[in-house]
Amino acid sequence: MLRSAFVSIVTAFVLIATSSFVAAEPLQFVILDPPVGLDPQEPTLFALNDGRVVMSWTEPDGDGFVVKMTVGNFSGWTEARTIVRSNDLFINWADFPSIAAFPDGTLAAHWLQEDGDGPFAYDVNIALSADEGRTWSAPIVPHQDGTQSQHGFATLMPITENALISVWLDARAYKKDLFSDPASELPDAMQLRATQLTSDGILSEDILLDAQTCSCCQTSATVLSDGDVLVAYRDRTDTEIRDISVVRLEDGQWSKPSIVHKDNWKISGCPVNGPAIDALGETAVVAWYTAANDTPAVKVAFSKNGGRYFDAPMRIDLGEAAGRVDALMLNEQTALITWVEWQEAGEVIFACQARIGEPCGQQQTITVNTGAGSVNFPRMVQTSDGVYLAWTQPAIEGSEQQNHKATVRVIFARF
């Protein structure tokens, strides 16, 4: 059985949090059973103020797809509730829907809706729910350009009691010369853009944050204790250097982009491998994948001054990194990082606790995937009780799901 096989290979850790230390001890995660249907994929998680989590995912639905959600915790889940059902959803393994919650309890979910005949003509759609997903508002499109072009890799991040920011990659200027060097041979430029949305559906101006970014890496955002916002993404230069940058929202103004670290990864195509950022107090952490100098690696860098400057990065992988990172600050000294790596046994989800100035003491195996598919982009979230981790689990031969393509796996480790 898949469950027993999974339990036998899971290694986890107790997270004993104090103001300055997090200890790691071996422990098996609790395996949870969310109410997913047949062949679900790409789960995302968000922590609610009451200690529960909300999860969204995508399932096939006739000739189309449906985006669903549930609310729950280690004790159980609500029934699956439909966010949107359509034959025109844009479905992609790396660019997928998400869900978030305003502090006032309003849920916000985003998905991608096809718009036009082009293979990458799609829009970000956001809907709101005031009743935990039982009903949803009409979709709101955060970008206001009206072009039939790519709009995706969005992040929703609540920043006040009744407002969130939405950031996304935007192709409105694709194949237009926006590069700083007029003689550049690069034919196109993706943009990073942002807007704010209130819980009653009021949309602010669509703002340009960076006119020249990598085209298909996930974005990530976090809020500092002073209310400032940090957004991490993969940048792009005229010479095809694609390292990780951050921009900062402070007193209502966005900063210019700044590089987290100069890996100097030169690559002529998008690696489809975005960074993850999180913060606690004034400490921020960024995790990312790079293959600079033909060396695939997962790196972590801390900032002790709210993301204005990052320390030298630490490499945490075991040598065969595939990336697809996530990051959580456990306290102001320690971050929990997950990533995917190829090992002889298969595709492995690893986790470790990195401390400021100290690399991971031990890389711990979460699961080894031997199915005919990928775990794609595992996602974490932290509550007052512990850590939840979810991913797409391909069917494994001999398992109870072997007649289907995949399921969603969710696990929990209590503090």
GROMACS .gro file of C-alpha atoms in nm:
model
  415
    1MET     CA    1   0.000   0.000   0.000
    2LEU     CA    2   0.120   0.352  -0.078
    3ARG     CA    3   0.044   0.472   0.276
    4SER     CA    4   0.257   0.209   0.449
    5ALA     CA    5   0.535   0.251   0.196
    6PHE     CA    6   0.527   0.623   0.248
    7VAL     CA    7   0.536   0.600   0.627
    8SER     CA    8   0.835   0.371   0.615
    9ILE     CA    9   1.048   0.623   0.427
   10VAL     CA   10   0.940   0.943   0.597
   11THR     CA   11   1.180   1.106   0.836
   12ALA     CA   12   1.081   1.431   1.001
   13PHE     CA   13   1.163   1.640   1.301
   14VAL     CA   14   1.018   1.790   1.614
   15LEU     CA   15   1.036   2.166   1.599
   16ILE     CA   16   1.095   2.288   1.955
   17ALA     CA   17   1.082   2.666   1.919
   18THR     CA   18   1.222   2.916   2.164
   19SER     CA   19   1.344   3.269   2.111
   20SER     CA   20   1.690   3.157   2.004
   21PHE     CA   21   1.705   2.785   1.938
   22VAL     CA   22   1.528   2.518   1.740
   23ALA     CA   23   1.617   2.158   1.812
   24ALA     CA   24   1.575   1.878   1.560
   25GLU     CA   25   1.485   1.524   1.660
   26PRO     CA   26   1.373   1.239   1.432
   27LEU     CA   27   0.997   1.198   1.414
   28GLN     CA   28   0.750   1.068   1.160
   29PHE     CA   29   0.502   1.317   1.023
   30VAL     CA   30   0.132   1.253   1.060
   31ILE     CA   31  -0.022   1.177   0.720
   32LEU     CA   32  -0.345   1.366   0.661
   33ASP     CA   33  -0.630   1.282   0.426
   34PRO     CA   34  -0.771   1.595   0.262
   35PRO     CA   35  -1.092   1.554   0.055
   36VAL     CA   36  -0.931   1.552  -0.289
   37GLY     CA   37  -1.085   1.374  -0.588
   38LEU     CA   38  -0.930   1.184  -0.878
   39ASP     CA   39  -0.594   1.296  -1.013
   40PRO     CA   40  -0.557   1.617  -0.810
   41GLN     CA   41  -0.243   1.825  -0.853
   42GLU     CA   42  -0.052   2.135  -0.741
   43PRO     CA   43  -0.169   2.194  -0.382
   44THR     CA   44  -0.103   2.526  -0.212
   45LEU     CA   45  -0.145   2.610   0.158
   46PHE     CA   46  -0.213   2.917   0.368
   47ALA     CA   47  -0.230   2.951   0.746
   48LEU     CA   48  -0.543   3.102   0.904
   49ASN     CA   49  -0.541   3.309   1.221
   50ASP     CA   50  -0.733   3.041   1.414
   51GLY     CA   51  -0.465   2.776   1.364
   52ARG     CA   52  -0.630   2.598   1.072
   53VAL     CA   53  -0.500   2.594   0.716
   54VAL     CA   54  -0.673   2.642   0.383
   55MET     CA   55  -0.559   2.434   0.086
   56SER     CA   56  -0.637   2.471  -0.283
   57TRP     CA   57  -0.568   2.230  -0.569
   58THR     CA   58  -0.674   2.147  -0.926
   59GLU     CA   59  -0.861   1.843  -1.058
   60PRO     CA   60  -0.974   1.729  -1.404
   61ASP     CA   61  -1.343   1.794  -1.463
   62GLY     CA   62  -1.495   1.654  -1.783
   63ASP     CA   63  -1.334   1.839  -2.072
   64GLY     CA   64  -1.196   2.103  -1.837
   65PHE     CA   65  -1.068   2.149  -1.485
   66VAL     CA   66  -1.192   2.262  -1.147
   67VAL     CA   67  -1.003   2.448  -0.874
   68LYS     CA   68  -1.113   2.335  -0.528
   69MET     CA   69  -1.034   2.417  -0.168
   70THR     CA   70  -1.082   2.292   0.186
   71VAL     CA   71  -1.022   2.424   0.537
   72GLY     CA   72  -0.890   2.205   0.817
   73ASN     CA   73  -0.603   2.081   1.026
   74PHE     CA   74  -0.459   1.757   1.163
   75SER     CA   75  -0.801   1.677   1.315
   76GLY     CA   76  -0.997   1.689   0.990
   77TRP     CA   77  -1.111   1.889   0.689
   78THR     CA   78  -1.425   2.047   0.553
   79GLU     CA   79  -1.577   1.903   0.239
   80ALA     CA   80  -1.411   2.006  -0.087
   81ARG     CA   81  -1.554   2.337  -0.211
   82THR     CA   82  -1.539   2.460  -0.569
   83ILE     CA   83  -1.365   2.791  -0.645
   84VAL     CA   84  -1.401   2.781  -1.023
   85ARG     CA   85  -1.494   2.526  -1.289
   86SER     CA   86  -1.413   2.595  -1.654
   87ASN     CA   87  -1.306   2.443  -1.984
   88ASP     CA   88  -1.076   2.743  -2.034
   89LEU     CA   89  -0.850   2.722  -1.733
   90PHE     CA   90  -0.480   2.742  -1.812
   91ILE     CA   91  -0.326   2.437  -1.644
   92ASN     CA   92   0.049   2.417  -1.600
   93TRP     CA   93   0.269   2.217  -1.363
   94ALA     CA   94   0.474   2.524  -1.263
   95ASP     CA   95   0.221   2.808  -1.285
   96PHE     CA   96  -0.069   2.707  -1.065
   97PRO     CA   97  -0.357   2.850  -0.857
   98SER     CA   98  -0.316   2.960  -0.497
   99ILE     CA   99  -0.528   3.067  -0.201
  100ALA     CA  100  -0.473   3.317   0.081
  101ALA     CA  101  -0.672   3.473   0.365
  102PHE     CA  102  -0.707   3.832   0.481
  103PRO     CA  103  -0.674   3.874   0.858
  104ASP     CA  104  -1.046   3.958   0.863
  105GLY     CA  105  -1.119   3.603   0.741
  106THR     CA  106  -1.199   3.677   0.378
  107LEU     CA  107  -1.043   3.423   0.142
  108ALA     CA  108  -0.877   3.520  -0.185
  109ALA     CA  109  -0.803   3.260  -0.452
  110HIS     CA  110  -0.629   3.305  -0.785
  111TRP     CA  111  -0.630   3.093  -1.098
  112LEU     CA  112  -0.526   3.132  -1.461
  113GLN     CA  113  -0.788   3.184  -1.732
  114GLU     CA  114  -0.714   3.147  -2.103
  115ASP     CA  115  -0.760   3.470  -2.300
  116GLY     CA  116  -0.709   3.444  -2.674
  117ASP     CA  117  -0.573   3.184  -2.912
  118GLY     CA  118  -0.204   3.210  -2.826
  119PRO     CA  119  -0.045   2.921  -2.635
  120PHE     CA  120   0.053   3.155  -2.350
  121ALA     CA  121  -0.232   3.405  -2.358
  122TYR     CA  122  -0.387   3.385  -2.015
  123ASP     CA  123  -0.491   3.613  -1.730
  124VAL     CA  124  -0.466   3.605  -1.353
  125ASN     CA  125  -0.817   3.588  -1.203
  126ILE     CA  126  -0.883   3.651  -0.832
  127ALA     CA  127  -1.207   3.573  -0.649
  128LEU     CA  128  -1.308   3.652  -0.290
  129SER     CA  129  -1.513   3.454  -0.039
  130ALA     CA  130  -1.653   3.572   0.295
  131ASP     CA  131  -1.796   3.232   0.394
  132GLU     CA  132  -1.493   2.999   0.386
  133GLY     CA  133  -1.529   2.910   0.021
  134ARG     CA  134  -1.898   2.824   0.004
  135THR     CA  135  -1.960   3.111  -0.237
  136TRP     CA  136  -1.721   3.323  -0.442
  137SER     CA  137  -1.729   3.667  -0.599
  138ALA     CA  138  -1.706   3.735  -0.969
  139PRO     CA  139  -1.342   3.716  -1.082
  140ILE     CA  140  -1.121   4.023  -1.055
  141VAL     CA  141  -0.832   4.069  -1.301
  142PRO     CA  142  -0.545   4.251  -1.126
  143HIS     CA  143  -0.364   4.358  -1.445
  144GLN     CA  144  -0.523   4.635  -1.649
  145ASP     CA  145  -0.338   4.621  -1.980
  146GLY     CA  146  -0.602   4.426  -2.176
  147THR     CA  147  -0.342   4.247  -2.388
  148GLN     CA  148  -0.376   3.882  -2.486
  149SER     CA  149  -0.046   3.776  -2.335
  150GLN     CA  150   0.099   3.578  -2.048
  151HIS     CA  151   0.006   3.690  -1.697
  152GLY     CA  152   0.099   3.436  -1.433
  153PHE     CA  153   0.328   3.310  -1.157
  154ALA     CA  154   0.123   3.518  -0.917
  155THR     CA  155   0.161   3.557  -0.542
  156LEU     CA  156  -0.114   3.677  -0.308
  157MET     CA  157   0.009   3.820   0.023
  158PRO     CA  158  -0.215   3.992   0.282
  159ILE     CA  159  -0.047   4.306   0.416
  160THR     CA  160  -0.315   4.467   0.636
  161GLU     CA  161  -0.641   4.364   0.799
  162ASN     CA  162  -0.834   4.405   0.474
  163ALA     CA  163  -0.578   4.442   0.196
  164LEU     CA  164  -0.338   4.219   0.007
  165ILE     CA  165  -0.081   4.264  -0.264
  166SER     CA  166  -0.086   4.064  -0.583
  167VAL     CA  167   0.238   4.030  -0.777
  168TRP     CA  168   0.278   3.850  -1.107
  169LEU     CA  169   0.491   3.812  -1.419
  170ASP     CA  170   0.349   4.007  -1.711
  171ALA     CA  171   0.412   3.976  -2.087
  172ARG     CA  172   0.234   4.292  -2.202
  173ALA     CA  173   0.567   4.419  -2.336
  174TYR     CA  174   0.680   4.085  -2.479
  175LYS     CA  175   0.876   4.131  -2.803
  176LYS     CA  176   0.913   4.500  -2.733
  177ASP     CA  177   1.255   4.655  -2.672
  178LEU     CA  178   1.268   4.743  -2.302
  179PHE     CA  179   1.628   4.646  -2.245
  180SER     CA  180   1.876   4.905  -2.124
  181ASP     CA  181   2.117   4.832  -2.409
  182PRO     CA  182   1.961   4.935  -2.744
  183ALA     CA  183   2.203   4.700  -2.920
  184SER     CA  184   2.083   4.399  -2.719
  185GLU     CA  185   1.991   4.098  -2.928
  186LEU     CA  186   1.732   3.985  -2.674
  187PRO     CA  187   1.392   4.008  -2.844
  188ASP     CA  188   1.158   4.031  -2.547
  189ALA     CA  189   1.111   4.121  -2.183
  190MET     CA  190   0.883   3.996  -1.909
  191GLN     CA  191   0.785   4.234  -1.632
  192LEU     CA  192   0.718   4.204  -1.260
  193ARG     CA  193   0.406   4.399  -1.166
  194ALA     CA  194   0.194   4.445  -0.856
  195THR     CA  195  -0.134   4.584  -0.732
  196GLN     CA  196  -0.332   4.592  -0.408
  197LEU     CA  197  -0.677   4.444  -0.352
  198THR     CA  198  -0.910   4.501  -0.057
  199SER     CA  199  -1.132   4.236   0.094
  200ASP     CA  200  -1.436   4.414  -0.051
  201GLY     CA  201  -1.293   4.392  -0.403
  202ILE     CA  202  -1.143   4.738  -0.459
  203LEU     CA  203  -0.839   4.721  -0.688
  204SER     CA  204  -0.554   4.974  -0.688
  205GLU     CA  205  -0.328   5.086  -0.968
  206ASP     CA  206  -0.125   4.826  -1.157
  207ILE     CA  207   0.242   4.913  -1.084
  208LEU     CA  208   0.562   4.815  -1.265
  209LEU     CA  209   0.826   4.676  -1.026
  210ASP     CA  210   1.085   4.545  -1.272
  211ALA     CA  211   1.074   4.583  -1.651
  212GLN     CA  212   1.305   4.292  -1.725
  213THR     CA  213   1.267   3.959  -1.543
  214CYS     CA  214   1.298   3.588  -1.605
  215SER     CA  215   0.986   3.468  -1.784
  216CYS     CA  216   0.851   3.169  -1.590
  217CYS     CA  217   0.987   3.138  -1.237
  218GLN     CA  218   0.756   3.153  -0.937
  219THR     CA  219   0.739   3.472  -0.731
  220SER     CA  220   0.732   3.485  -0.350
  221ALA     CA  221   0.644   3.751  -0.092
  222THR     CA  222   0.655   3.811   0.283
  223VAL     CA  223   0.568   4.083   0.535
  224LEU     CA  224   0.810   4.216   0.797
  225SER     CA  225   0.716   4.313   1.152
  226ASP     CA  226   0.708   4.683   1.056
  227GLY     CA  227   0.462   4.615   0.774
  228ASP     CA  228   0.714   4.645   0.491
  229VAL     CA  229   0.675   4.389   0.213
  230LEU     CA  230   0.953   4.194   0.040
  231VAL     CA  231   0.903   4.025  -0.298
  232ALA     CA  232   1.159   3.776  -0.431
  233TYR     CA  233   1.183   3.668  -0.796
  234ARG     CA  234   1.431   3.562  -1.061
  235ASP     CA  235   1.568   3.863  -1.244
  236ARG     CA  236   1.721   3.888  -1.591
  237THR     CA  237   1.991   4.110  -1.740
  238ASP     CA  238   2.077   4.205  -2.095
  239THR     CA  239   2.353   3.944  -2.085
  240GLU     CA  240   2.115   3.667  -1.965
  241ILE     CA  241   2.229   3.658  -1.604
  242ARG     CA  242   1.930   3.521  -1.410
  243ASP     CA  243   1.993   3.562  -1.039
  244ILE     CA  244   1.750   3.631  -0.754
  245SER     CA  245   1.636   3.986  -0.675
  246VAL     CA  246   1.410   4.143  -0.414
  247VAL     CA  247   1.198   4.457  -0.419
  248ARG     CA  248   1.061   4.627  -0.108
  249LEU     CA  249   0.733   4.809  -0.040
  250GLU     CA  250   0.802   5.070   0.229
  251ASP     CA  251   0.571   5.359   0.324
  252GLY     CA  252   0.367   5.296   0.013
  253GLN     CA  253   0.666   5.312  -0.224
  254TRP     CA  254   0.839   5.028  -0.407
  255SER     CA  255   1.220   5.016  -0.405
  256LYS     CA  256   1.443   4.946  -0.700
  257PRO     CA  257   1.538   4.578  -0.742
  258SER     CA  258   1.844   4.454  -0.552
  259ILE     CA  259   2.030   4.128  -0.605
  260VAL     CA  260   2.031   3.881  -0.315
  261HIS     CA  261   2.362   3.734  -0.431
  262LYS     CA  262   2.559   3.747  -0.754
  263ASP     CA  263   2.566   3.382  -0.856
  264ASN     CA  264   2.615   3.504  -1.215
  265TRP     CA  265   2.407   3.221  -1.357
  266LYS     CA  266   2.403   3.277  -1.731
  267ILE     CA  267   2.127   3.082  -1.899
  268SER     CA  268   1.948   3.161  -2.225
  269GLY     CA  269   1.615   3.010  -2.119
  270CYS     CA  270   1.398   3.017  -1.810
  271PRO     CA  271   1.485   2.744  -1.557
  272VAL     CA  272   1.125   2.739  -1.420
  273ASN     CA  273   1.256   2.750  -1.064
  274GLY     CA  274   1.160   3.046  -0.850
  275PRO     CA  275   1.284   3.152  -0.504
  276ALA     CA  276   1.106   3.141  -0.168
  277ILE     CA  277   1.115   3.419   0.091
  278ASP     CA  278   0.991   3.443   0.449
  279ALA     CA  279   1.046   3.676   0.743
  280LEU     CA  280   1.002   3.693   1.118
  281GLY     CA  281   1.061   4.020   1.296
  282GLU     CA  282   1.338   4.190   1.099
  283THR     CA  283   1.503   3.864   0.993
  284ALA     CA  284   1.435   3.749   0.638
  285VAL     CA  285   1.545   3.436   0.455
  286VAL     CA  286   1.560   3.360   0.084
  287ALA     CA  287   1.609   3.011  -0.060
  288TRP     CA  288   1.674   2.953  -0.429
  289TYR     CA  289   1.811   2.724  -0.697
  290THR     CA  290   2.103   2.808  -0.923
  291ALA     CA  291   2.318   2.620  -1.170
  292ALA     CA  292   2.592   2.879  -1.209
  293ASN     CA  293   2.919   2.730  -1.332
  294ASP     CA  294   2.722   2.420  -1.434
  295THR     CA  295   2.678   2.327  -1.068
  296PRO     CA  296   2.315   2.275  -0.962
  297ALA     CA  297   2.271   2.396  -0.606
  298VAL     CA  298   2.016   2.511  -0.349
  299LYS     CA  299   2.130   2.815  -0.152
  300VAL     CA  300   1.999   3.002   0.151
  301ALA     CA  301   2.076   3.358   0.257
  302PHE     CA  302   1.963   3.548   0.567
  303SER     CA  303   1.911   3.918   0.621
  304LYS     CA  304   1.920   4.061   0.973
  305ASN     CA  305   1.800   4.406   0.866
  306GLY     CA  306   1.469   4.337   0.696
  307GLY     CA  307   1.600   4.242   0.354
  308ARG     CA  308   1.811   4.552   0.291
  309TYR     CA  309   2.125   4.340   0.286
  310PHE     CA  310   2.168   3.961   0.275
  311ASP     CA  311   2.457   3.766   0.422
  312ALA     CA  312   2.671   3.541   0.204
  313PRO     CA  313   2.465   3.239   0.095
  314MET     CA  314   2.505   2.887   0.230
  315ARG     CA  315   2.470   2.584   0.005
  316ILE     CA  316   2.245   2.316   0.161
  317ASP     CA  317   2.184   2.050  -0.107
  318LEU     CA  318   2.358   1.714  -0.141
  319GLY     CA  319   2.489   1.759  -0.494
  320GLU     CA  320   2.203   1.669  -0.730
  321ALA     CA  321   1.963   1.956  -0.664
  322ALA     CA  322   1.653   2.006  -0.876
  323GLY     CA  323   1.546   2.309  -0.672
  324ARG     CA  324   1.172   2.386  -0.629
  325VAL     CA  325   1.233   2.537  -0.287
  326ASP     CA  326   1.017   2.661  -0.002
  327ALA     CA  327   1.115   2.844   0.319
  328LEU     CA  328   0.969   2.917   0.664
  329MET     CA  329   1.121   3.122   0.946
  330LEU     CA  330   1.088   2.923   1.269
  331ASN     CA  331   1.244   3.192   1.487
  332GLU     CA  332   1.467   3.490   1.421
  333GLN     CA  333   1.774   3.267   1.390
  334THR     CA  334   1.644   2.957   1.213
  335ALA     CA  335   1.462   2.873   0.890
  336LEU     CA  336   1.310   2.551   0.768
  337ILE     CA  337   1.391   2.489   0.401
  338THR     CA  338   1.253   2.224   0.166
  339TRP     CA  339   1.374   2.138  -0.182
  340VAL     CA  340   1.373   1.860  -0.441
  341GLU     CA  341   1.679   1.659  -0.534
  342TRP     CA  342   1.760   1.361  -0.752
  343GLN     CA  343   1.907   1.062  -0.574
  344GLU     CA  344   1.972   0.705  -0.686
  345ALA     CA  345   1.650   0.595  -0.516
  346GLY     CA  346   1.438   0.850  -0.704
  347GLU     CA  347   1.312   1.205  -0.672
  348VAL     CA  348   1.351   1.314  -0.309
  349ILE     CA  349   1.193   1.594  -0.107
  350PHE     CA  350   1.451   1.709   0.148
  351ALA     CA  351   1.419   1.944   0.444
  352CYS     CA  352   1.666   2.102   0.680
  353GLN     CA  353   1.691   2.370   0.945
  354ALA     CA  354   1.941   2.641   0.855
  355ARG     CA  355   2.060   2.893   1.115
  356ILE     CA  356   2.216   3.232   1.055
  357GLY     CA  357   2.583   3.168   0.985
  358GLU     CA  358   2.542   2.790   1.000
  359PRO     CA  359   2.450   2.551   0.717
  360CYS     CA  360   2.212   2.264   0.778
  361GLY     CA  361   2.332   2.021   1.039
  362GLN     CA  362   2.137   1.739   0.876
  363GLN     CA  363   1.941   1.704   0.554
  364GLN     CA  364   1.632   1.499   0.624
  365THR     CA  365   1.434   1.292   0.376
  366ILE     CA  366   1.065   1.372   0.364
  367THR     CA  367   0.974   1.126   0.089
  368VAL     CA  368   1.126   0.939  -0.205
  369ASN     CA  369   0.911   0.946  -0.516
  370THR     CA  370   0.942   0.648  -0.750
  371GLY     CA  371   0.622   0.716  -0.944
  372ALA     CA  372   0.595   0.797  -1.314
  373GLY     CA  373   0.579   1.170  -1.259
  374SER     CA  374   0.710   1.445  -1.037
  375VAL     CA  375   0.627   1.589  -0.696
  376ASN     CA  376   0.653   1.925  -0.875
  377PHE     CA  377   0.656   2.214  -0.625
  378PRO     CA  378   0.603   2.109  -0.261
  379ARG     CA  379   0.451   2.384  -0.045
  380MET     CA  380   0.477   2.449   0.332
  381VAL     CA  381   0.288   2.657   0.582
  382GLN     CA  382   0.333   2.711   0.956
  383THR     CA  383   0.066   2.746   1.225
  384SER     CA  384   0.087   2.776   1.603
  385ASP     CA  385   0.069   2.394   1.618
  386GLY     CA  386   0.331   2.295   1.366
  387VAL     CA  387   0.421   2.270   0.998
  388TYR     CA  388   0.210   2.140   0.710
  389LEU     CA  389   0.366   2.023   0.383
  390ALA     CA  390   0.176   1.933   0.065
  391TRP     CA  391   0.279   1.810  -0.279
  392THR     CA  392   0.158   1.630  -0.590
  393GLN     CA  393   0.224   1.259  -0.540
  394PRO     CA  394   0.245   1.059  -0.865
  395ALA     CA  395   0.086   0.716  -0.858
  396ILE     CA  396   0.327   0.436  -0.773
  397GLU     CA  397   0.301   0.090  -0.925
  398GLY     CA  398   0.138  -0.147  -0.679
  399SER     CA  399  -0.033   0.130  -0.484
  400GLU     CA  400  -0.404   0.185  -0.439
  401GLN     CA  401  -0.376   0.486  -0.674
  402GLN     CA  402  -0.192   0.303  -0.951
  403ASN     CA  403  -0.486   0.331  -1.192
  404HIS     CA  404  -0.472   0.710  -1.165
  405LYS     CA  405  -0.205   0.965  -1.243
  406ALA     CA  406  -0.157   1.127  -0.905
  407THR     CA  407  -0.296   1.234  -0.572
  408VAL     CA  408  -0.220   1.513  -0.325
  409ARG     CA  409  -0.018   1.424  -0.018
  410VAL     CA  410  -0.040   1.638   0.297
  411ILE     CA  411   0.164   1.577   0.612
  412PHE     CA  412   0.194   1.752   0.947
  413ALA     CA  413   0.464   1.781   1.214
  414ARG     CA  414   0.357   1.912   1.554
  415PHE     CA  415   0.576   2.153   1.746
   0.00000   0.00000   0.00000
